[in-house]
Tab-separated table of C-alpha atoms in Angstrom:
chain	number	residue	atom	x	y	z
Y	1	MET	CA	-7.858	-5.099	-20.951
Y	2	ASN	CA	-6.816	-1.304	-20.336
Y	3	SER	CA	-10.406	0.005	-20.649
Y	4	PRO	CA	-11.606	2.612	-18.094
Y	5	THR	CA	-14.005	0.228	-16.257
Y	6	MET	CA	-11.187	-2.452	-15.907
Y	7	LEU	CA	-8.586	0.107	-14.534
Y	8	ARG	CA	-11.153	1.158	-12.054
Y	9	LEU	CA	-11.809	-2.184	-10.998
Y	10	SER	CA	-8.254	-3.344	-10.721
Y	11	SER	CA	-7.644	0.144	-8.265
Y	12	VAL	CA	-10.908	-0.962	-6.123
Y	13	LEU	CA	-9.482	-4.584	-5.890
Y	14	ALA	CA	-5.926	-3.467	-4.977
Y	15	GLY	CA	-7.353	-1.278	-1.966
Y	16	LEU	CA	-9.126	-4.203	-0.671
Y	17	THR	CA	-6.177	-6.990	-1.382
Y	18	ILE	CA	-3.087	-5.036	-0.224
Y	19	THR	CA	-4.807	-4.201	3.036
Y	20	LEU	CA	-5.860	-7.574	3.725
Y	21	LEU	CA	-2.323	-8.981	2.499
Y	22	LEU	CA	-0.331	-6.324	4.627
Y	23	ALA	CA	-2.237	-6.038	7.708
Y	24	SER	CA	-1.451	-8.969	10.037
Y	25	TRP	CA	2.258	-8.103	9.439
Y	26	ILE	CA	2.502	-4.474	9.594
Y	27	VAL	CA	-0.020	-4.676	12.886
Y	28	PRO	CA	2.069	-7.685	14.818
Y	29	PHE	CA	-0.539	-8.561	17.480
Y	30	LEU	CA	-2.663	-9.700	14.569
Y	31	GLN	CA	-0.372	-12.869	14.148
Y	32	PHE	CA	-1.402	-14.217	17.414
Y	33	SER	CA	-4.253	-12.394	19.295
Y	34	LYS	CA	-7.770	-13.790	18.727
Y	35	ALA	CA	-8.649	-11.146	20.675
Y	36	GLY	CA	-10.437	-7.754	19.127
Y	37	GLN	CA	-9.409	-4.222	20.541
Y	38	PHE	CA	-11.991	-1.741	20.752
Y	39	ASP	CA	-9.776	1.056	21.037
Y	40	PHE	CA	-7.423	0.231	18.115
Y	41	TRP	CA	-9.938	-0.172	15.473
Y	42	LEU	CA	-11.893	3.033	16.517
Y	43	VAL	CA	-8.390	4.982	16.249
Y	44	TRP	CA	-7.807	2.921	12.917
Y	45	LEU	CA	-10.830	4.487	11.442
Y	46	LEU	CA	-10.247	7.551	12.203
Y	47	CYS	CA	-7.032	7.388	10.572
Y	48	MET	CA	-8.835	6.219	7.834
Y	49	VAL	CA	-10.966	9.329	7.422
Y	50	VAL	CA	-8.441	11.761	8.586
Y	51	LEU	CA	-5.136	10.301	7.022
Y	52	ALA	CA	-6.128	7.687	4.182
Y	53	LEU	CA	-8.983	9.575	2.497
Y	54	PRO	CA	-6.932	13.038	2.147
Y	55	PHE	CA	-3.841	11.113	1.242
Y	56	SER	CA	-6.427	9.433	-1.633
Y	57	LEU	CA	-7.441	12.616	-2.882
Y	58	LEU	CA	-3.947	13.563	-3.276
Y	59	GLU	CA	-2.530	10.310	-5.210
Y	60	VAL	CA	-5.755	11.209	-7.611
Y	61	ALA	CA	-4.652	14.617	-7.876
Y	62	LEU	CA	-0.811	14.023	-8.681
Y	63	ALA	CA	-1.765	10.912	-11.210
Y	64	LYS	CA	-4.243	13.577	-12.923
Y	65	ARG	CA	-2.074	16.560	-12.756
Y	66	SER	CA	1.274	14.284	-14.315
Y	67	LYS	CA	-1.067	11.320	-16.076
Y	68	ALA	CA	2.412	9.221	-15.691
Y	69	THR	CA	3.535	6.618	-13.025
Y	70	PRO	CA	5.322	8.372	-9.869
Y	71	LEU	CA	8.841	7.721	-11.136
Y	72	LEU	CA	8.308	9.660	-14.290
Y	73	ALA	CA	5.705	11.994	-12.995
Y	74	LEU	CA	8.254	13.334	-10.333
Y	75	MET	CA	10.204	15.058	-13.317
Y	76	VAL	CA	7.496	17.024	-14.770
Y	77	LEU	CA	5.939	17.779	-11.061
Y	78	THR	CA	9.503	19.478	-9.865
Y	79	ARG	CA	9.784	21.186	-13.145
Y	80	GLU	CA	6.149	22.658	-12.696
Y	81	ALA	CA	6.958	23.560	-9.216
Y	82	ASP	CA	10.295	25.159	-9.898
Y	83	ALA	CA	11.774	22.581	-7.232
Y	84	LYS	CA	14.984	21.221	-6.700
Y	85	PRO	CA	15.858	17.672	-8.690
Y	86	THR	CA	16.307	16.444	-5.367
Y	87	TRP	CA	12.563	16.000	-4.680
Y	88	ARG	CA	12.805	13.291	-7.501
Y	89	LEU	CA	14.605	10.928	-5.000
Y	90	VAL	CA	10.947	10.386	-3.666
Y	91	GLY	CA	10.089	8.809	-6.653
Y	92	TRP	CA	13.042	6.273	-6.263
Y	93	LEU	CA	12.382	5.872	-2.658
Y	94	SER	CA	8.740	4.826	-3.332
Y	95	ALA	CA	9.919	2.472	-5.800
Y	96	ALA	CA	12.308	0.911	-3.608
Y	97	VAL	CA	9.368	-0.020	-1.049
Y	98	LEU	CA	6.976	-1.124	-3.453
Y	99	ALA	CA	10.228	-4.032	-4.581
Y	100	LEU	CA	10.481	-4.612	-0.642
Y	101	VAL	CA	6.755	-5.163	-0.266
Y	102	GLY	CA	6.622	-7.295	-3.439
Y	103	GLY	CA	9.590	-9.243	-2.439
Y	104	ARG	CA	7.952	-9.860	1.438
Y	105	LEU	CA	4.336	-11.089	-0.206
Y	106	LEU	CA	6.388	-13.768	-2.557
Y	107	TYR	CA	8.599	-14.442	0.628
Y	108	GLN	CA	5.643	-15.229	2.714
Y	109	SER	CA	4.083	-17.303	0.436
Y	110	ALA	CA	6.751	-20.015	0.579
Y	111	ALA	CA	5.482	-21.032	4.056
Y	112	MET	CA	1.304	-20.893	3.471
Y	113	ALA	CA	1.611	-24.098	1.872
Y	114	PHE	CA	2.999	-25.532	5.025
Y	115	GLY	CA	0.240	-24.312	7.195
Y	116	GLY	CA	2.418	-20.817	8.228
Y	117	MET	CA	6.340	-19.724	9.025
Y	118	ASP	CA	6.381	-21.810	12.163
Y	119	ASN	CA	5.945	-25.105	10.429
Y	120	VAL	CA	8.312	-24.745	7.776
Y	121	PRO	CA	11.266	-27.294	7.721
Y	122	VAL	CA	14.252	-25.141	8.221
Y	123	GLU	CA	15.723	-26.938	4.806
Y	124	ALA	CA	12.845	-26.076	2.962
Y	125	MET	CA	13.114	-22.658	3.524
Y	126	THR	CA	16.937	-22.574	2.013
Y	127	TYR	CA	15.312	-22.842	-1.721
Y	128	LEU	CA	11.515	-22.727	-1.426
Y	129	PRO	CA	11.313	-18.684	-1.448
Y	130	MET	CA	13.542	-18.731	-4.105
Y	131	ILE	CA	11.503	-20.784	-6.361
Y	132	MET	CA	8.400	-18.668	-5.431
Y	133	MET	CA	10.219	-15.010	-6.147
Y	134	ALA	CA	10.792	-16.948	-9.850
Y	135	LEU	CA	7.288	-17.495	-10.095
Y	136	GLY	CA	6.095	-14.686	-9.105
Y	137	ILE	CA	8.537	-12.743	-11.586
Y	138	ALA	CA	6.989	-15.247	-14.426
Y	139	LEU	CA	3.591	-14.226	-13.108
Y	140	SER	CA	4.259	-10.391	-13.560
Y	141	PHE	CA	4.224	-10.954	-17.253
Y	142	VAL	CA	0.045	-12.057	-17.031
Y	143	PRO	CA	-2.084	-9.155	-17.514
Y	144	ARG	CA	-2.193	-7.479	-14.154
Y	145	GLN	CA	-6.382	-7.321	-13.959
Y	146	PHE	CA	-6.107	-10.878	-13.832
Y	147	LEU	CA	-3.378	-11.020	-11.252
Y	148	ILE	CA	-5.351	-8.503	-8.708
Y	149	ILE	CA	-8.735	-10.422	-9.291
Y	150	VAL	CA	-7.312	-13.713	-8.538
Y	151	ALA	CA	-5.594	-12.074	-5.365
Y	152	SER	CA	-8.353	-9.999	-4.331
Y	153	LEU	CA	-10.577	-13.525	-4.542
Y	154	SER	CA	-8.247	-15.738	-2.755
Y	155	ALA	CA	-7.697	-13.246	-0.015
Y	156	VAL	CA	-11.435	-12.993	0.389
Y	157	ILE	CA	-12.240	-16.786	0.787
Y	158	ALA	CA	-9.042	-17.469	2.833
Y	159	SER	CA	-10.916	-14.693	5.205
Y	160	ILE	CA	-14.266	-16.773	5.050
Y	161	PHE	CA	-12.196	-19.804	6.200
Y	162	SER	CA	-10.835	-18.105	9.257
Y	163	PHE	CA	-13.802	-16.824	9.916
Y	164	ALA	CA	-15.642	-19.939	10.145
Y	165	GLN	CA	-13.137	-21.315	12.098
Y	166	VAL	CA	-12.888	-18.328	14.952
Y	167	GLY	CA	-15.985	-16.851	14.525
Y	168	LEU	CA	-16.054	-13.306	15.941
Y	169	GLY	CA	-13.802	-14.528	18.661
Y	170	THR	CA	-13.714	-12.013	22.494
Y	171	TRP	CA	-13.422	-8.050	21.953
Y	172	GLN	CA	-12.063	-6.174	24.651
Y	173	TRP	CA	-10.940	-2.375	25.721
Y	174	THR	CA	-7.088	-2.209	25.834
Y	175	ALA	CA	-4.734	0.500	27.306
Y	176	PHE	CA	-3.768	2.802	24.052
Y	177	SER	CA	-0.158	2.990	23.483
Y	178	LEU	CA	2.175	5.303	21.227
Y	179	GLN	CA	3.134	2.269	19.379
Y	180	GLU	CA	-0.482	1.172	18.707
Y	181	TRP	CA	-0.902	4.794	16.997
Y	182	ALA	CA	1.993	3.835	14.960
Y	183	TRP	CA	0.287	0.493	13.950
Y	184	ALA	CA	-3.095	2.324	13.029
Y	185	VAL	CA	-1.232	5.034	10.713
Y	186	SER	CA	0.592	2.342	9.129
Y	187	LEU	CA	-2.604	0.315	9.016
Y	188	ALA	CA	-4.226	2.860	7.323
Y	189	LEU	CA	-1.662	4.174	5.034
Y	190	ILE	CA	0.754	1.540	4.263
Y	191	ALA	CA	-1.186	-1.654	4.106
Y	192	SER	CA	-3.641	-0.165	1.525
Y	193	GLY	CA	-0.770	1.015	-1.029
Y	194	LEU	CA	-0.607	4.369	-0.296
Y	195	GLY	CA	2.721	4.919	0.790
Y	196	PHE	CA	4.304	2.874	-2.410
Y	197	GLY	CA	2.495	4.856	-5.136
Y	198	ILE	CA	0.151	2.185	-6.247
Y	199	TYR	CA	-3.137	4.224	-6.154
Y	200	TRP	CA	-1.335	6.733	-8.022
Y	201	GLN	CA	0.152	4.681	-10.805
Y	202	LEU	CA	-3.655	2.947	-11.427
Y	203	ASN	CA	-4.935	6.419	-11.337
Y	204	ALA	CA	-2.073	7.577	-13.839
Y	205	SER	CA	-3.232	4.722	-16.171
Y	206	GLN	CA	-6.877	5.848	-15.986
Y	207	SER	CA	-6.430	9.322	-16.638
Y	208	ALA	CA	-4.258	8.398	-19.249
Y	209	VAL	CA	-7.224	6.313	-20.925
Y	210	ASN	CA	-9.969	8.764	-19.693
Y	211	THR	CA	-9.304	12.518	-20.152
Y	212	ASN	CA	-12.624	13.665	-19.077
Y	213	SER	CA	-12.328	15.941	-16.056
Y	214	SER	CA	-13.777	14.450	-13.216
Y	215	HIS	CA	-14.121	15.020	-9.110
Y	216	ALA	CA	-11.640	13.319	-7.731
Y	217	THR	CA	-13.621	12.468	-4.815
Y	218	SER	CA	-15.647	10.083	-7.451
Y	219	SER	CA	-12.606	8.231	-8.173
Y	220	ALA	CA	-11.076	8.205	-4.268
Y	221	LEU	CA	-13.793	7.299	-2.561
Y	222	PRO	CA	-14.582	3.477	-4.100
Y	223	PHE	CA	-10.682	2.730	-3.669
Y	224	TRP	CA	-11.029	4.201	0.459
Y	225	LEU	CA	-14.061	2.020	0.525
Y	226	ALA	CA	-12.334	-0.907	-0.549
Y	227	GLN	CA	-9.591	0.120	1.750
Y	228	VAL	CA	-12.064	0.190	4.934
Y	229	VAL	CA	-13.784	-2.918	3.554
Y	230	GLY	CA	-10.604	-4.999	3.914
Y	231	GLY	CA	-9.697	-3.318	7.046
Y	232	LEU	CA	-13.139	-4.137	8.713
Y	233	ILE	CA	-12.726	-7.749	7.542
Y	234	ILE	CA	-8.896	-7.968	9.020
Y	235	ALA	CA	-10.775	-6.498	12.193
Y	236	VAL	CA	-13.491	-9.825	12.583
Y	237	VAL	CA	-10.890	-12.436	11.505
Y	238	GLN	CA	-7.838	-11.113	13.472
Y	239	GLY	CA	-5.652	-12.602	10.873
Y	240	PHE	CA	-5.852	-15.769	8.987
Y	241	HIS	CA	-6.334	-19.172	10.644
Y	242	GLY	CA	-6.429	-22.630	9.706
Y	243	MET	CA	-5.119	-24.707	6.734
Y	244	GLN	CA	-7.455	-24.100	3.999
Y	245	ALA	CA	-7.290	-19.946	4.919
Y	246	LEU	CA	-3.492	-20.280	4.864
Y	247	TRP	CA	-3.252	-22.165	1.335
Y	248	PHE	CA	-5.468	-19.367	-0.328
Y	249	TYR	CA	-3.701	-17.000	1.752
Y	250	GLY	CA	-0.398	-18.006	0.034
Y	251	ILE	CA	-1.942	-17.966	-3.771
Y	252	ALA	CA	-3.112	-14.331	-2.729
Y	253	LEU	CA	0.398	-13.256	-1.912
Y	254	LEU	CA	2.018	-15.122	-4.564
Y	255	THR	CA	-0.441	-13.311	-7.203
Y	256	GLY	CA	-0.393	-9.983	-5.201
Y	257	GLY	CA	3.426	-10.196	-5.249
Y	258	ALA	CA	3.544	-10.619	-9.045
Y	259	PHE	CA	1.294	-7.734	-9.308
Y	260	LEU	CA	3.603	-5.619	-7.447
Y	261	ILE	CA	6.318	-6.442	-9.679
Y	262	ALA	CA	4.106	-5.749	-12.671
Y	263	LEU	CA	3.619	-2.231	-11.353
Y	264	LEU	CA	7.366	-1.785	-10.561
Y	265	ARG	CA	8.227	-2.835	-14.009
Y	266	GLU	CA	5.647	-0.638	-15.831
Y	267	GLN	CA	7.113	2.637	-13.586
Y	268	LEU	CA	10.842	1.484	-14.638
Y	269	GLN	CA	10.109	1.099	-18.007
Y	270	ALA	CA	7.979	4.448	-18.135
Y	271	ARG	CA	11.327	6.134	-16.892
Y	272	GLY	CA	13.357	4.947	-19.695
Y	273	ILE	CA	15.657	2.498	-17.345
Y	274	ASN	CA	18.055	0.126	-19.192
Y	275	MET	CA	16.472	-3.431	-18.944
Y	276	LEU	CA	19.265	-4.474	-16.975
Y	277	LEU	CA	19.377	-2.323	-14.142
Y	278	GLN	CA	15.368	-2.866	-14.005
Y	279	TRP	CA	15.666	-6.174	-13.249
Y	280	ALA	CA	18.730	-5.728	-11.100
Y	281	PHE	CA	16.419	-2.996	-9.227
Y	282	ILE	CA	13.772	-5.882	-8.873
Y	283	VAL	CA	15.567	-8.742	-7.832
Y	284	VAL	CA	17.583	-6.901	-5.241
Y	285	GLY	CA	14.248	-5.989	-3.659
Y	286	LEU	CA	13.677	-9.260	-3.687
Y	287	LEU	CA	16.329	-11.277	-2.715
Y	288	VAL	CA	16.927	-9.316	0.363
Y	289	TRP	CA	14.253	-11.208	2.315
Y	290	LEU	CA	16.423	-14.309	1.794
Y	291	LEU	CA	18.430	-12.663	4.757
Y	292	PRO	CA	17.556	-13.665	8.235
Y	293	VAL	CA	16.815	-10.524	9.333
Y	294	GLN	CA	12.726	-10.211	8.290
Y	295	SER	CA	11.451	-8.489	11.008
Y	296	VAL	CA	14.309	-5.727	11.200
Y	297	LEU	CA	13.830	-5.505	7.259
Y	298	THR	CA	9.243	-5.329	7.838
Y	299	LEU	CA	10.133	-2.366	10.162
Y	300	ILE	CA	12.627	-0.239	7.795
Y	301	MET	CA	9.966	-0.571	4.876
Y	302	VAL	CA	7.243	0.338	6.903
Y	303	ILE	CA	9.349	3.350	8.509
Y	304	LEU	CA	10.707	4.105	4.339
Y	305	ALA	CA	6.922	3.822	3.209
Y	306	LEU	CA	5.809	6.552	5.944
Y	307	MET	CA	8.683	8.805	4.916
Y	308	VAL	CA	7.388	8.647	1.345
Y	309	CYS	CA	3.826	9.687	2.591
Y	310	VAL	CA	5.703	12.613	4.462
Y	311	LEU	CA	7.432	13.926	1.849
Y	312	TYR	CA	4.854	13.547	-0.585
Y	313	ALA	CA	2.659	15.521	1.502
Y	314	VAL	CA	5.169	18.162	2.282
Y	315	PHE	CA	5.908	18.289	-1.625
Y	316	SER	CA	2.442	18.786	-2.611
Y	317	GLY	CA	1.117	20.965	0.066
Y	318	TRP	CA	4.099	23.639	0.483
Y	319	MET	CA	6.064	23.242	-3.235
Y	320	MET	CA	3.684	22.840	-5.838
Y	321	LYS	CA	1.242	25.788	-6.801
Y	322	ILE	CA	-1.805	25.906	-5.225
Y	323	SER	CA	-3.494	25.966	-8.332
Y	324	HIS	CA	-2.510	23.056	-10.058
Y	325	LEU	CA	-3.613	20.688	-7.643
Y	326	ARG	CA	-6.821	22.459	-6.770
Y	327	LYS	CA	-7.665	22.213	-10.730
Y	328	ALA	CA	-6.640	18.423	-10.630
Y	329	LEU	CA	-8.969	17.587	-7.335
Y	330	ASN	CA	-11.635	19.503	-8.775
Y	331	PHE	CA	-13.768	20.541	-5.828
Y	332	GLU	CA	-17.128	21.794	-6.122
Y	333	GLN	CA	-17.027	23.670	-2.434
Y	334	GLU	CA	-14.063	26.005	-0.944
Y	335	ALA	CA	-14.178	25.057	2.343
Y	336	ILE	CA	-13.632	21.377	1.489
Y	337	TYR	CA	-10.704	22.038	-0.575
Y	338	ASN	CA	-9.511	23.940	2.475
Y	339	LEU	CA	-9.843	21.201	5.012
Y	340	TRP	CA	-7.880	18.862	2.186
Y	341	ARG	CA	-5.141	21.222	2.238
Y	342	VAL	CA	-4.926	21.661	6.079
Y	343	ALA	CA	-4.897	17.659	6.514
Y	344	ILE	CA	-2.207	17.643	3.485
Y	345	ARG	CA	0.362	20.463	4.557
Y	346	VAL	CA	-0.249	20.069	8.732
Y	347	VAL	CA	-1.975	16.777	9.681
Y	348	ILE	CA	-0.552	13.998	7.930
Y	349	PRO	CA	2.780	15.200	8.050
Y	350	VAL	CA	2.785	15.679	11.793
Y	351	ALA	CA	0.625	12.268	12.353
Y	352	VAL	CA	3.094	10.217	10.279
Y	353	ILE	CA	6.438	11.521	12.120
Y	354	VAL	CA	4.831	10.959	15.689
Y	355	ALA	CA	3.950	7.124	14.366
Y	356	ILE	CA	7.611	6.735	13.123
Y	357	ILE	CA	8.479	7.550	16.850
Y	358	GLY	CA	6.302	4.979	18.111
Y	359	LEU	CA	7.731	2.637	15.784
Y	360	VAL	CA	11.407	2.896	16.707
Y	361	LEU	CA	11.157	3.551	20.405
Y	362	PRO	CA	10.910	0.725	23.074
Y	363	ALA	CA	7.606	-0.586	23.589
């Protein structure tokens, strides 16, 4: 199941599926509005080009350079860059975000059988999320390629049912705010898995199997296009509506959460962490969602993931040797490499810091 073709397919499906699963609760207005906002989605598309595409290329370069998952790779990359060992904490922060996202997906899946959070009996939410988390852990031992295929198919079917119920809806121009900038940046980076190393990890597996040198764009573009397609689907359906859509969405959440747990287990195993500590790390990331502070946890999770993006950009753009990433990217033209480097060193850190400010300031 770990052939280059299957690994490449897993990467593309992950870009599509994770975007579909995370978008509606990273961008709050998608949960209650059936009206499309031209201004927001145009800014999101700009962020996809200016932020997500360069960052996708960065994760390809880091994966090709290290041929290891983020936790293990940071040990190698910091030594090569003569950087302080404290930079390795970024890998742990990324792993913590991965655990939180997996827990959030599994917690949310518990409500889908009742048609959404608002319809769940209070007594059911005392035990149902724990059942779904246990099921997610069990499913994480299923081959991850199978999990992401099921998750992607279920998410797409849920989108079709939603579109059949609400259609295109209404579209309008609205006043754009700093908070909406924060949501657009988060949707472009975090909702696609870039803020917690999914794409890096999948590319590391692919690089380990296929050692032939290739252009970074040939790896990054399919994943990036899948992210764009996922975002466009969400822009059209404006979240998931209707009982049938929510059932399939619940299946996608469950298998998607199991997929993320499988990736996290692989990272912890590669890092050589004690088995007991591995499961403690995973279980804490899941069970924290049982606390009655889900909205606060979601905000914290998104901010942490954005901070990871900034730290990876700063480390790669300012700490690593230029020749290392340039060789890994294998760009044909100097001008393209220079544009990418400006995006990593300046554009992404500034844009993300402004987005974090937009998230924490009162609306």
